PDB file of C-alpha atoms and ligand atoms in Angstrom:
ATOM      1  CA  MET A   1       6.859 -25.097   3.760  1.00 45.00           C
ATOM      2  CA  LEU A   2       3.358 -24.007   4.478  1.00 46.00           C
ATOM      3  CA  THR A   3       4.510 -22.204   7.644  1.00 48.00           C
ATOM      4  CA  ASN A   4       7.091 -20.318   5.514  1.00 50.00           C
ATOM      5  CA  LEU A   5       4.517 -19.299   3.095  1.00 48.00           C
ATOM      6  CA  PHE A   6       2.257 -17.754   5.949  1.00 48.00           C
ATOM      7  CA  ARG A   7       5.356 -16.169   7.552  1.00 50.00           C
ATOM      8  CA  VAL A   8       6.550 -14.386   4.502  1.00 49.00           C
ATOM      9  CA  ALA A   9       2.979 -13.879   2.826  1.00 55.00           C
ATOM     10  CA  GLY A  10       1.516 -12.796   6.201  1.00 60.00           C
ATOM     11  CA  PHE A  11       4.041 -11.409   8.642  1.00 69.00           C
ATOM     12  CA  ASP A  12       6.482  -9.444   6.482  1.00 85.00           C
ATOM     13  CA  SER A  13       3.738  -7.899   4.155  1.00 92.00           C
ATOM     14  CA  THR A  14       1.979  -6.567   7.104  1.00 94.00           C
ATOM     15  CA  SER A  15       4.580  -5.151   9.019  1.00 92.00           C
ATOM     16  CA  ALA A  16       6.048  -3.504   5.816  1.00 94.00           C
ATOM     17  CA  SER A  17       2.564  -2.039   5.038  1.00 96.00           C
ATOM     18  CA  ALA A  18       2.659  -0.472   8.684  1.00 96.00           C
ATOM     19  CA  THR A  19       5.982   0.682   8.212  1.00 96.00           C
ATOM     20  CA  TRP A  20       5.222   2.563   4.915  1.00 97.00           C
ATOM     21  CA  CYS A  21       2.030   4.099   6.712  1.00 98.00           C
ATOM     22  CA  LEU A  22       4.130   5.526   9.242  1.00 97.00           C
ATOM     23  CA  TYR A  23       6.446   6.831   6.670  1.00 97.00           C
ATOM     24  CA  ALA A  24       3.740   8.547   4.864  1.00 98.00           C
ATOM     25  CA  LEU A  25       2.268  10.011   8.138  1.00 98.00           C
ATOM     26  CA  ALA A  26       5.757  11.200   9.243  1.00 97.00           C
ATOM     27  CA  ARG A  27       6.113  13.100   5.956  1.00 96.00           C
ATOM     28  CA  ASP A  28       2.623  14.539   6.103  1.00 97.00           C
ATOM     29  CA  GLN A  29       2.129  15.926   9.583  1.00 97.00           C
ATOM     30  CA  ARG A  30      -1.319  17.490   8.848  1.00 98.00           C
ATOM     31  CA  THR A  31      -2.672  14.040   7.773  1.00 98.00           C
ATOM     32  CA  GLN A  32      -1.221  12.349  11.040  1.00 98.00           C
ATOM     33  CA  SER A  33      -3.118  15.157  13.049  1.00 98.00           C
ATOM     34  CA  LYS A  34      -6.143  14.687  11.439  1.00 98.00           C
ATOM     35  CA  LEU A  35      -6.143  10.975  11.802  1.00 98.00           C
ATOM     36  CA  ARG A  36      -5.076  11.185  15.373  1.00 98.00           C
ATOM     37  CA  GLU A  37      -8.033  13.492  15.976  1.00 98.00           C
ATOM     38  CA  GLU A  38     -10.479  10.959  14.559  1.00 98.00           C
ATOM     39  CA  LEU A  39      -9.148   8.203  16.528  1.00 98.00           C
ATOM     40  CA  LEU A  40      -8.840   9.924  19.823  1.00 98.00           C
ATOM     41  CA  ALA A  41     -12.386  11.006  19.231  1.00 97.00           C
ATOM     42  CA  PHE A  42     -13.784   7.302  19.402  1.00 96.00           C
ATOM     43  CA  GLY A  43     -15.220   6.912  22.921  1.00 88.00           C
ATOM     44  CA  ARG A  44     -14.499   3.297  23.603  1.00 94.00           C
ATOM     45  CA  GLU A  45     -12.357   0.486  22.968  1.00 94.00           C
ATOM     46  CA  PRO A  46     -13.014  -0.320  19.111  1.00 97.00           C
ATOM     47  CA  THR A  47     -14.130  -4.081  18.546  1.00 97.00           C
ATOM     48  CA  GLU A  48     -13.442  -6.277  15.424  1.00 96.00           C
ATOM     49  CA  LYS A  49     -16.762  -5.135  13.881  1.00 97.00           C
ATOM     50  CA  ASP A  50     -15.844  -1.468  14.222  1.00 97.00           C
ATOM     51  CA  PHE A  51     -12.654  -2.143  12.484  1.00 98.00           C
ATOM     52  CA  ALA A  52     -14.486  -4.166   9.827  1.00 97.00           C
ATOM     53  CA  SER A  53     -17.059  -1.641   8.937  1.00 97.00           C
ATOM     54  CA  MET A  54     -14.948   1.514   9.644  1.00 97.00           C
ATOM     55  CA  ALA A  55     -18.198   3.455   9.710  1.00 96.00           C
ATOM     56  CA  ALA A  56     -16.735   5.369  12.777  1.00 96.00           C
ATOM     57  CA  PHE A  57     -13.253   6.018  11.164  1.00 98.00           C
ATOM     58  CA  PRO A  58     -13.776   7.459   7.701  1.00 97.00           C
ATOM     59  CA  TYR A  59     -10.458   9.191   7.509  1.00 98.00           C
ATOM     60  CA  PHE A  60      -8.647   6.129   9.008  1.00 98.00           C
ATOM     61  CA  ASP A  61     -10.148   3.934   6.209  1.00 98.00           C
ATOM     62  CA  ALA A  62      -8.981   6.506   3.763  1.00 98.00           C
ATOM     63  CA  VAL A  63      -5.447   6.425   5.235  1.00 98.00           C
ATOM     64  CA  ILE A  64      -5.282   2.727   5.007  1.00 98.00           C
ATOM     65  CA  LYS A  65      -6.548   2.418   1.500  1.00 98.00           C
ATOM     66  CA  GLU A  66      -3.944   5.325   0.372  1.00 98.00           C
ATOM     67  CA  THR A  67      -1.211   3.433   2.093  1.00 98.00           C
ATOM     68  CA  LEU A  68      -2.008   0.193   0.436  1.00 98.00           C
ATOM     69  CA  ARG A  69      -2.585   2.112  -2.986  1.00 98.00           C
ATOM     70  CA  VAL A  70       0.715   4.079  -2.972  1.00 98.00           C
ATOM     71  CA  TYR A  71       2.857   1.179  -1.241  1.00 98.00           C
ATOM     72  CA  PRO A  72       1.556  -2.214  -2.177  1.00 97.00           C
ATOM     73  CA  VAL A  73       4.476  -4.382  -0.687  1.00 96.00           C
ATOM     74  CA  THR A  74       4.239  -7.475  -2.939  1.00 94.00           C
ATOM     75  CA  ASP A  75       4.282  -7.961  -6.886  1.00 93.00           C
ATOM     76  CA  ALA A  76       3.214 -11.053  -8.631  1.00 92.00           C
ATOM     77  CA  GLU A  77       5.421 -13.472 -10.689  1.00 92.00           C
ATOM     78  CA  ARG A  78       4.036 -15.962 -13.302  1.00 94.00           C
ATOM     79  CA  VAL A  79       5.445 -18.178 -16.043  1.00 97.00           C
ATOM     80  CA  ALA A  80       3.267 -18.313 -19.170  1.00 97.00           C
ATOM     81  CA  LEU A  81       1.707 -21.988 -19.822  1.00 97.00           C
ATOM     82  CA  GLN A  82       1.187 -20.949 -23.612  1.00 98.00           C
ATOM     83  CA  ASP A  83       1.779 -18.388 -26.088  1.00 98.00           C
ATOM     84  CA  ASP A  84      -0.378 -15.355 -25.555  1.00 97.00           C
ATOM     85  CA  VAL A  85      -1.018 -11.658 -26.702  1.00 97.00           C
ATOM     86  CA  VAL A  86      -1.892  -9.319 -24.125  1.00 93.00           C
ATOM     87  CA  PRO A  87      -3.540  -6.043 -25.063  1.00 95.00           C
ATOM     88  CA  LEU A  88      -2.494  -2.904 -23.253  1.00 92.00           C
ATOM     89  CA  LYS A  89      -5.225  -0.550 -22.089  1.00 88.00           C
ATOM     90  CA  PHE A  90      -2.840   2.260 -22.080  1.00 88.00           C
ATOM     91  CA  PRO A  91      -0.201   1.803 -25.073  1.00 92.00           C
ATOM     92  CA  ILE A  92       3.376   2.478 -24.315  1.00 91.00           C
ATOM     93  CA  THR A  93       5.002   5.311 -26.596  1.00 93.00           C
ATOM     94  CA  LYS A  94       8.556   4.399 -27.702  1.00 94.00           C
ATOM     95  CA  PRO A  95      11.503   6.895 -28.022  1.00 95.00           C
ATOM     96  CA  ASP A  96      10.755   6.852 -31.700  1.00 96.00           C
ATOM     97  CA  GLY A  97       6.978   7.927 -31.184  1.00 96.00           C
ATOM     98  CA  SER A  98       5.520   4.449 -32.168  1.00 96.00           C
ATOM     99  CA  LYS A  99       3.247   2.651 -29.913  1.00 96.00           C
ATOM    100  CA  ILE A 100       3.268  -0.579 -28.237  1.00 96.00           C
ATOM    101  CA  THR A 101      -0.427  -1.585 -28.139  1.00 97.00           C
ATOM    102  CA  GLU A 102       0.123  -5.343 -27.177  1.00 96.00           C
ATOM    103  CA  LEU A 103       2.548  -7.670 -25.515  1.00 95.00           C
ATOM    104  CA  HIS A 104       3.691 -10.886 -27.076  1.00 96.00           C
ATOM    105  CA  ILE A 105       4.218 -13.620 -24.516  1.00 97.00           C
ATOM    106  CA  ARG A 106       5.819 -17.018 -25.427  1.00 98.00           C
ATOM    107  CA  LYS A 107       5.353 -20.285 -23.479  1.00 98.00           C
ATOM    108  CA  GLY A 108       7.855 -20.399 -20.549  1.00 98.00           C
ATOM    109  CA  ASP A 109       8.504 -16.579 -20.259  1.00 97.00           C
ATOM    110  CA  SER A 110       8.642 -15.478 -16.805  1.00 96.00           C
ATOM    111  CA  MET A 111       6.891 -12.189 -15.862  1.00 93.00           C
ATOM    112  CA  VAL A 112       6.776  -9.811 -12.989  1.00 92.00           C
ATOM    113  CA  ILE A 113       3.455  -8.082 -12.649  1.00 92.00           C
ATOM    114  CA  PRO A 114       4.354  -4.692 -10.687  1.00 93.00           C
ATOM    115  CA  PHE A 115       1.267  -3.845  -8.657  1.00 95.00           C
ATOM    116  CA  ILE A 116       2.954  -0.590  -7.606  1.00 96.00           C
ATOM    117  CA  CYS A 117       2.766   0.535 -11.368  1.00 94.00           C
ATOM    118  CA  SER A 118      -1.030  -0.225 -11.754  1.00 93.00           C
ATOM    119  CA  ASN A 119      -1.775   1.247  -8.323  1.00 96.00           C
ATOM    120  CA  ARG A 120       0.341   4.516  -9.202  1.00 96.00           C
ATOM    121  CA  LEU A 121      -0.604   4.704 -12.865  1.00 94.00           C
ATOM    122  CA  ASN A 122      -0.900   8.545 -13.661  1.00 94.00           C
ATOM    123  CA  ALA A 123      -3.242   7.844 -16.755  1.00 91.00           C
ATOM    124  CA  VAL A 124      -5.718   6.419 -14.279  1.00 94.00           C
ATOM    125  CA  TRP A 125      -5.016   8.259 -10.880  1.00 94.00           C
ATOM    126  CA  GLY A 126      -3.795  11.721 -12.318  1.00 93.00           C
ATOM    127  CA  ASP A 127      -1.418  12.267  -9.296  1.00 95.00           C
ATOM    128  CA  GLY A 128      -0.553   8.457  -8.580  1.00 96.00           C
ATOM    129  CA  ASP A 129       2.649   9.141  -6.704  1.00 97.00           C
ATOM    130  CA  THR A 130       0.997  11.536  -4.322  1.00 97.00           C
ATOM    131  CA  PHE A 131      -0.135  10.212  -1.129  1.00 97.00           C
ATOM    132  CA  ARG A 132      -3.620  11.999  -0.680  1.00 96.00           C
ATOM    133  CA  PRO A 133      -6.059  10.010   1.477  1.00 97.00           C
ATOM    134  CA  GLU A 134      -8.722  12.468   0.693  1.00 96.00           C
ATOM    135  CA  ARG A 135      -9.083  10.880  -2.716  1.00 96.00           C
ATOM    136  CA  TRP A 136     -11.111   7.976  -1.053  1.00 96.00           C
ATOM    137  CA  LEU A 137     -13.425  10.329   0.797  1.00 95.00           C
ATOM    138  CA  GLY A 138     -15.973  11.140  -2.033  1.00 81.00           C
ATOM    139  CA  ASP A 139     -17.023   9.114  -5.129  1.00 67.00           C
ATOM    140  CA  LYS A 140     -16.048  11.934  -7.306  1.00 72.00           C
ATOM    141  CA  SER A 141     -12.338  11.831  -6.295  1.00 82.00           C
ATOM    142  CA  LEU A 142     -11.725   8.194  -7.505  1.00 93.00           C
ATOM    143  CA  PRO A 143     -11.065   7.250 -11.058  1.00 93.00           C
ATOM    144  CA  PRO A 144     -14.135   5.649 -12.959  1.00 90.00           C
ATOM    145  CA  LYS A 145     -14.373   1.990 -11.687  1.00 87.00           C
ATOM    146  CA  ASP A 146     -13.920   0.711 -15.325  1.00 88.00           C
ATOM    147  CA  GLN A 147     -10.359   2.203 -15.068  1.00 89.00           C
ATOM    148  CA  MET A 148      -9.382   0.380 -12.069  1.00 90.00           C
ATOM    149  CA  THR A 149      -8.778  -3.069 -11.135  1.00 90.00           C
ATOM    150  CA  GLN A 150     -11.321  -5.525  -9.490  1.00 91.00           C
ATOM    151  CA  GLY A 151      -9.353  -6.336  -6.344  1.00 94.00           C
ATOM    152  CA  TRP A 152     -10.015  -5.173  -2.896  1.00 96.00           C
ATOM    153  CA  SER A 153     -10.954  -1.522  -2.784  1.00 95.00           C
ATOM    154  CA  ASN A 154     -10.451  -1.590  -6.700  1.00 94.00           C
ATOM    155  CA  LEU A 155      -6.782  -1.782  -5.911  1.00 96.00           C
ATOM    156  CA  VAL A 156      -4.362  -4.679  -7.072  1.00 96.00           C
ATOM    157  CA  THR A 157      -2.370  -4.869  -3.903  1.00 97.00           C
ATOM    158  CA  PHE A 158      -3.995  -8.064  -2.836  1.00 97.00           C
ATOM    159  CA  SER A 159      -3.815  -9.359  -6.266  1.00 96.00           C
ATOM    160  CA  GLU A 160      -7.325 -10.096  -7.816  1.00 93.00           C
ATOM    161  CA  GLY A 161      -9.012 -13.031  -9.286  1.00 91.00           C
ATOM    162  CA  PRO A 162      -8.906 -16.625  -7.874  1.00 91.00           C
ATOM    163  CA  ARG A 163      -5.404 -16.120  -6.112  1.00 91.00           C
ATOM    164  CA  LEU A 164      -6.508 -13.177  -4.340  1.00 94.00           C
ATOM    165  CA  CYS A 165      -4.682 -13.030  -0.955  1.00 95.00           C
ATOM    166  CA  ILE A 166      -6.437 -15.315   1.421  1.00 94.00           C
ATOM    167  CA  GLY A 167      -5.178 -13.314   4.316  1.00 95.00           C
ATOM    168  CA  VAL A 168      -6.564  -9.941   3.323  1.00 96.00           C
ATOM    169  CA  ARG A 169      -9.232  -9.603   6.106  1.00 96.00           C
ATOM    170  CA  LEU A 170      -6.543 -10.770   8.784  1.00 95.00           C
ATOM    171  CA  ALA A 171      -4.019  -8.327   7.172  1.00 96.00           C
ATOM    172  CA  LEU A 172      -6.442  -5.311   7.388  1.00 97.00           C
ATOM    173  CA  LEU A 173      -7.418  -6.248  11.054  1.00 97.00           C
ATOM    174  CA  GLU A 174      -3.664  -6.423  12.105  1.00 95.00           C
ATOM    175  CA  LEU A 175      -3.009  -3.110  10.245  1.00 96.00           C
ATOM    176  CA  LYS A 176      -5.791  -1.287  11.964  1.00 98.00           C
ATOM    177  CA  ILE A 177      -5.055  -2.488  15.274  1.00 97.00           C
ATOM    178  CA  ILE A 178      -1.159  -1.779  15.084  1.00 96.00           C
ATOM    179  CA  LEU A 179      -1.908   1.869  13.628  1.00 97.00           C
ATOM    180  CA  TYR A 180      -4.812   2.498  15.812  1.00 98.00           C
ATOM    181  CA  THR A 181      -2.687   1.994  18.941  1.00 97.00           C
ATOM    182  CA  LEU A 182       0.480   3.578  17.618  1.00 97.00           C
ATOM    183  CA  ILE A 183      -1.129   6.788  16.321  1.00 98.00           C
ATOM    184  CA  ARG A 184      -3.079   7.589  19.458  1.00 97.00           C
ATOM    185  CA  ASN A 185      -0.004   7.253  21.676  1.00 97.00           C
ATOM    186  CA  TYR A 186       2.919   8.350  19.650  1.00 98.00           C
ATOM    187  CA  THR A 187       4.070  10.812  16.956  1.00 98.00           C
ATOM    188  CA  PHE A 188       5.994  10.110  14.079  1.00 98.00           C
ATOM    189  CA  ALA A 189       8.389  12.524  12.187  1.00 97.00           C
ATOM    190  CA  LEU A 190      11.161  12.346   9.820  1.00 97.00           C
ATOM    191  CA  PRO A 191      14.562  12.191  11.315  1.00 95.00           C
ATOM    192  CA  HIS A 192      15.848  15.291   9.250  1.00 92.00           C
ATOM    193  CA  ASP A 193      14.734  17.599   6.385  1.00 88.00           C
ATOM    194  CA  ASN A 194      16.467  15.832   3.684  1.00 89.00           C
ATOM    195  CA  PHE A 195      15.454  12.208   4.656  1.00 93.00           C
ATOM    196  CA  GLU A 196      14.419  10.230   1.542  1.00 92.00           C
ATOM    197  CA  VAL A 197      13.603   6.524   1.175  1.00 95.00           C
ATOM    198  CA  ASP A 198      13.549   4.427  -1.639  1.00 94.00           C
ATOM    199  CA  GLY A 199      11.544   1.063  -1.956  1.00 93.00           C
ATOM    200  CA  TYR A 200      12.990  -2.175  -3.112  1.00 92.00           C
ATOM    201  CA  PHE A 201      11.330  -5.334  -3.592  1.00 87.00           C
ATOM    202  CA  PHE A 202      13.048  -8.083  -1.883  1.00 83.00           C
ATOM    203  CA  ALA A 203      10.070 -10.540  -0.713  1.00 79.00           C
ATOM    204  CA  SER A 204       8.458  -7.484   0.013  1.00 87.00           C
ATOM    205  CA  LEU A 205       8.784  -3.690  -0.709  1.00 92.00           C
ATOM    206  CA  ILE A 206      11.726  -2.855   1.741  1.00 92.00           C
ATOM    207  CA  PRO A 207      12.459   0.762   2.736  1.00 94.00           C
ATOM    208  CA  VAL A 208      16.120   1.723   2.047  1.00 95.00           C
ATOM    209  CA  VAL A 209      17.152   5.131   3.158  1.00 95.00           C
ATOM    210  CA  LYS A 210      18.863   7.140   0.248  1.00 94.00           C
ATOM    211  CA  GLY A 211      22.671   7.563   1.065  1.00 92.00           C
ATOM    212  CA  GLN A 212      22.734   4.667   3.504  1.00 92.00           C
ATOM    213  CA  GLU A 213      22.063   1.774   1.117  1.00 93.00           C
ATOM    214  CA  GLU A 214      24.992  -0.361   3.007  1.00 93.00           C
ATOM    215  CA  LYS A 215      22.584  -0.504   6.113  1.00 92.00           C
ATOM    216  CA  GLY A 216      20.042  -2.587   4.316  1.00 91.00           C
ATOM    217  CA  GLY A 217      16.205  -2.219   4.959  1.00 91.00           C
ATOM    218  CA  TYR A 218      15.266   0.063   7.796  1.00 90.00           C
ATOM    219  CA  MET A 219      13.045   2.913   8.449  1.00 94.00           C
ATOM    220  CA  PRO A 220      14.490   5.232  10.982  1.00 94.00           C
ATOM    221  CA  LEU A 221      11.863   7.938  12.305  1.00 96.00           C
ATOM    222  CA  LYS A 222      11.578  10.293  15.206  1.00 96.00           C
ATOM    223  CA  VAL A 223       9.074   8.839  17.627  1.00 97.00           C
ATOM    224  CA  ALA A 224       7.786  10.744  20.740  1.00 98.00           C
ATOM    225  CA  HIS A 225       5.051  10.110  23.064  1.00 97.00           C
ATOM    226  CA  TYR A 226       1.856  12.003  22.217  1.00 97.00           C
ATOM    227  CA  GLU A 227       1.179  14.520  25.105  1.00 92.00           C
ATOM    228  CA  GLY A 228      -2.102  15.491  23.988  1.00 82.00           C
TER     229      GLY A 228
HETATM  230  C1  HEM B 301      -0.738  -6.092   3.816  1.00 94.09           C
HETATM  231  C2  HEM B 301      -0.600  -7.387   3.969  1.00 94.09           C
HETATM  232  C3  HEM B 301      -0.797  -8.229   2.702  1.00 94.09           C
HETATM  233  C4  HEM B 301      -0.459  -8.031   1.352  1.00 94.09           C
HETATM  234  C5  HEM B 301      -0.097  -6.768   0.557  1.00 94.09           C
HETATM  235  C6  HEM B 301      -0.661  -9.350   0.697  1.00 94.09           C
HETATM  236  C7  HEM B 301      -0.672  -9.562  -0.510  1.00 94.09           C
HETATM  237  C8  HEM B 301      -0.757 -10.693  -1.391  1.00 94.09           C
HETATM  238  C9  HEM B 301      -0.670 -10.990  -2.725  1.00 94.09           C
HETATM  239  C10 HEM B 301      -0.479  -9.805  -3.748  1.00 94.09           C
HETATM  240  C11 HEM B 301      -0.958 -12.275  -2.900  1.00 94.09           C
HETATM  241  C12 HEM B 301      -0.975 -13.099  -4.454  1.00 94.09           C
HETATM  242  C13 HEM B 301       0.536 -13.481  -4.634  1.00 94.09           C
HETATM  243  C14 HEM B 301       0.428 -14.038  -6.205  1.00 94.09           C
HETATM  244  O1  HEM B 301      -0.546 -14.370  -6.698  1.00 94.09           O
HETATM  245  O2  HEM B 301       1.719 -14.212  -6.557  1.00 94.09           O
HETATM  246  C15 HEM B 301      -1.020 -12.900  -1.684  1.00 94.09           C
HETATM  247  C16 HEM B 301      -1.201 -14.324  -1.486  1.00 94.09           C
HETATM  248  C17 HEM B 301      -1.081 -14.955  -0.307  1.00 94.09           C
HETATM  249  N1  HEM B 301      -1.228 -14.263   0.833  1.00 94.09           N
HETATM  250 FE1  HEM B 301      -1.372 -12.339   1.431  1.00 94.09          FE
HETATM  251  N2  HEM B 301      -0.758 -10.328   1.661  1.00 94.09           N
HETATM  252  C18 HEM B 301      -0.931  -9.870   2.915  1.00 94.09           C
HETATM  253  C19 HEM B 301      -1.097 -10.354   4.265  1.00 94.09           C
HETATM  254  C20 HEM B 301      -1.405 -11.693   4.241  1.00 94.09           C
HETATM  255  C21 HEM B 301      -1.632 -12.288   5.504  1.00 94.09           C
HETATM  256  C22 HEM B 301      -1.879 -11.567   6.885  1.00 94.09           C
HETATM  257  C23 HEM B 301      -1.810 -13.487   5.264  1.00 94.09           C
HETATM  258  C24 HEM B 301      -2.062 -14.908   6.088  1.00 94.09           C
HETATM  259  C25 HEM B 301      -1.679 -14.954   7.488  1.00 94.09           C
HETATM  260  C26 HEM B 301      -1.507 -13.766   3.860  1.00 94.09           C
HETATM  261  C27 HEM B 301      -1.543 -15.182   3.228  1.00 94.09           C
HETATM  262  C28 HEM B 301      -1.499 -15.273   1.963  1.00 94.09           C
HETATM  263  C29 HEM B 301      -1.261 -16.657   1.187  1.00 94.09           C
HETATM  264  C30 HEM B 301      -1.264 -18.147   1.994  1.00 94.09           C
HETATM  265  C31 HEM B 301      -1.168 -16.308  -0.131  1.00 94.09           C
HETATM  266  C32 HEM B 301      -1.254 -17.363  -1.260  1.00 94.09           C
HETATM  267  C33 HEM B 301      -2.668 -17.625  -1.685  1.00 94.09           C
HETATM  268  C34 HEM B 301      -2.476 -18.383  -2.854  1.00 94.09           C
HETATM  269  O3  HEM B 301      -1.542 -18.738  -3.639  1.00 94.09           O
HETATM  270  O4  HEM B 301      -3.698 -18.674  -3.442  1.00 94.09           O
HETATM  271  N3  HEM B 301      -1.492 -12.635   3.158  1.00 94.09           N
HETATM  272  N4  HEM B 301      -0.971 -11.947  -0.716  1.00 94.09           N
END
C-alpha cells in the first residue's frame, strides 16, 4: 500500500511535470533556446547543492516554477467532517449578475480542490494561462504575496499546510536533473503547426492530443540531438 502511494505520488507526478515542461518549451522555442544557453554556459557538472540553490540557474529556476504553476499535475480531494461555510476571496458572478461570496459545505460532502484553477487565476496572475517564466525574474512581476497561497513558491502545486507533499525536495531535484540533461542534449518541437494538447486529471494531469483522444495519454514531440 505504502509502495503504491509512493509510486503514484512520487513517480507519475514527477514524470508528468517533466512532460508538461517539454511541451511548454516545444511551444516556445525562444524560451527553450534561452534556457539551453544558460545550462550550457555552466562550466562543470552541477551538484545537488547547485540544484538546491539555483543561484547559477536563474532562468532554469523560473522555467521550473512556471511549469509547476501552469501545469500542477495533481489536485486534492477531501470529505467534510463537519458543516462549514467557506468564504470566497474572489466572489463568483452568476449568469443573473448576482454573486456567490461563500460556499456552504455539509458534513460528508466530497470536494475536489483544483490546484490548476488557483495557480492560473486571472484575478491574481493577470495572464494566468500564459506560460511566461519571466514573471519569476523580478519581484515586481509577481502578484502581491497576500494574494498567493502559502505553499512552495507561493503556489499550491505541492499543496500547503500540514499535508504538503513530503516528496517536494526529491521531486524538484529529479525534475532539475531530468530537464538539465535533456535540454542540454536535445531539441524539442511540436510535431506540426495545429498540434494541441488538453490536460485530463487521471491520478495526475495526463496530456491527451486533441483529435486523438482514443490514443489516451501521450505527448508526441519532435526530438533531435542538439548540434550546437
Ligand atoms: C512534481 C511532483 C510532485 C507533485 C506535484 C506532488 C504533489 C503532491 C500534493 C499536491 C500532495 C498532497 C495531496 C493531498 O493532500 O491530497 C502530495 C502528497 C504526497 N506526496 Fe507528492 N508530489 C510530487 C512528487 C512526490 C515525490 C517525488 C514523492 C516521494 C517520492 C511524493 C510523495 C508524496 C506523499 C507520500 C504524499 C502524501 C503525504 C501525506 O498524505 O501527508 N510526491 N504530493
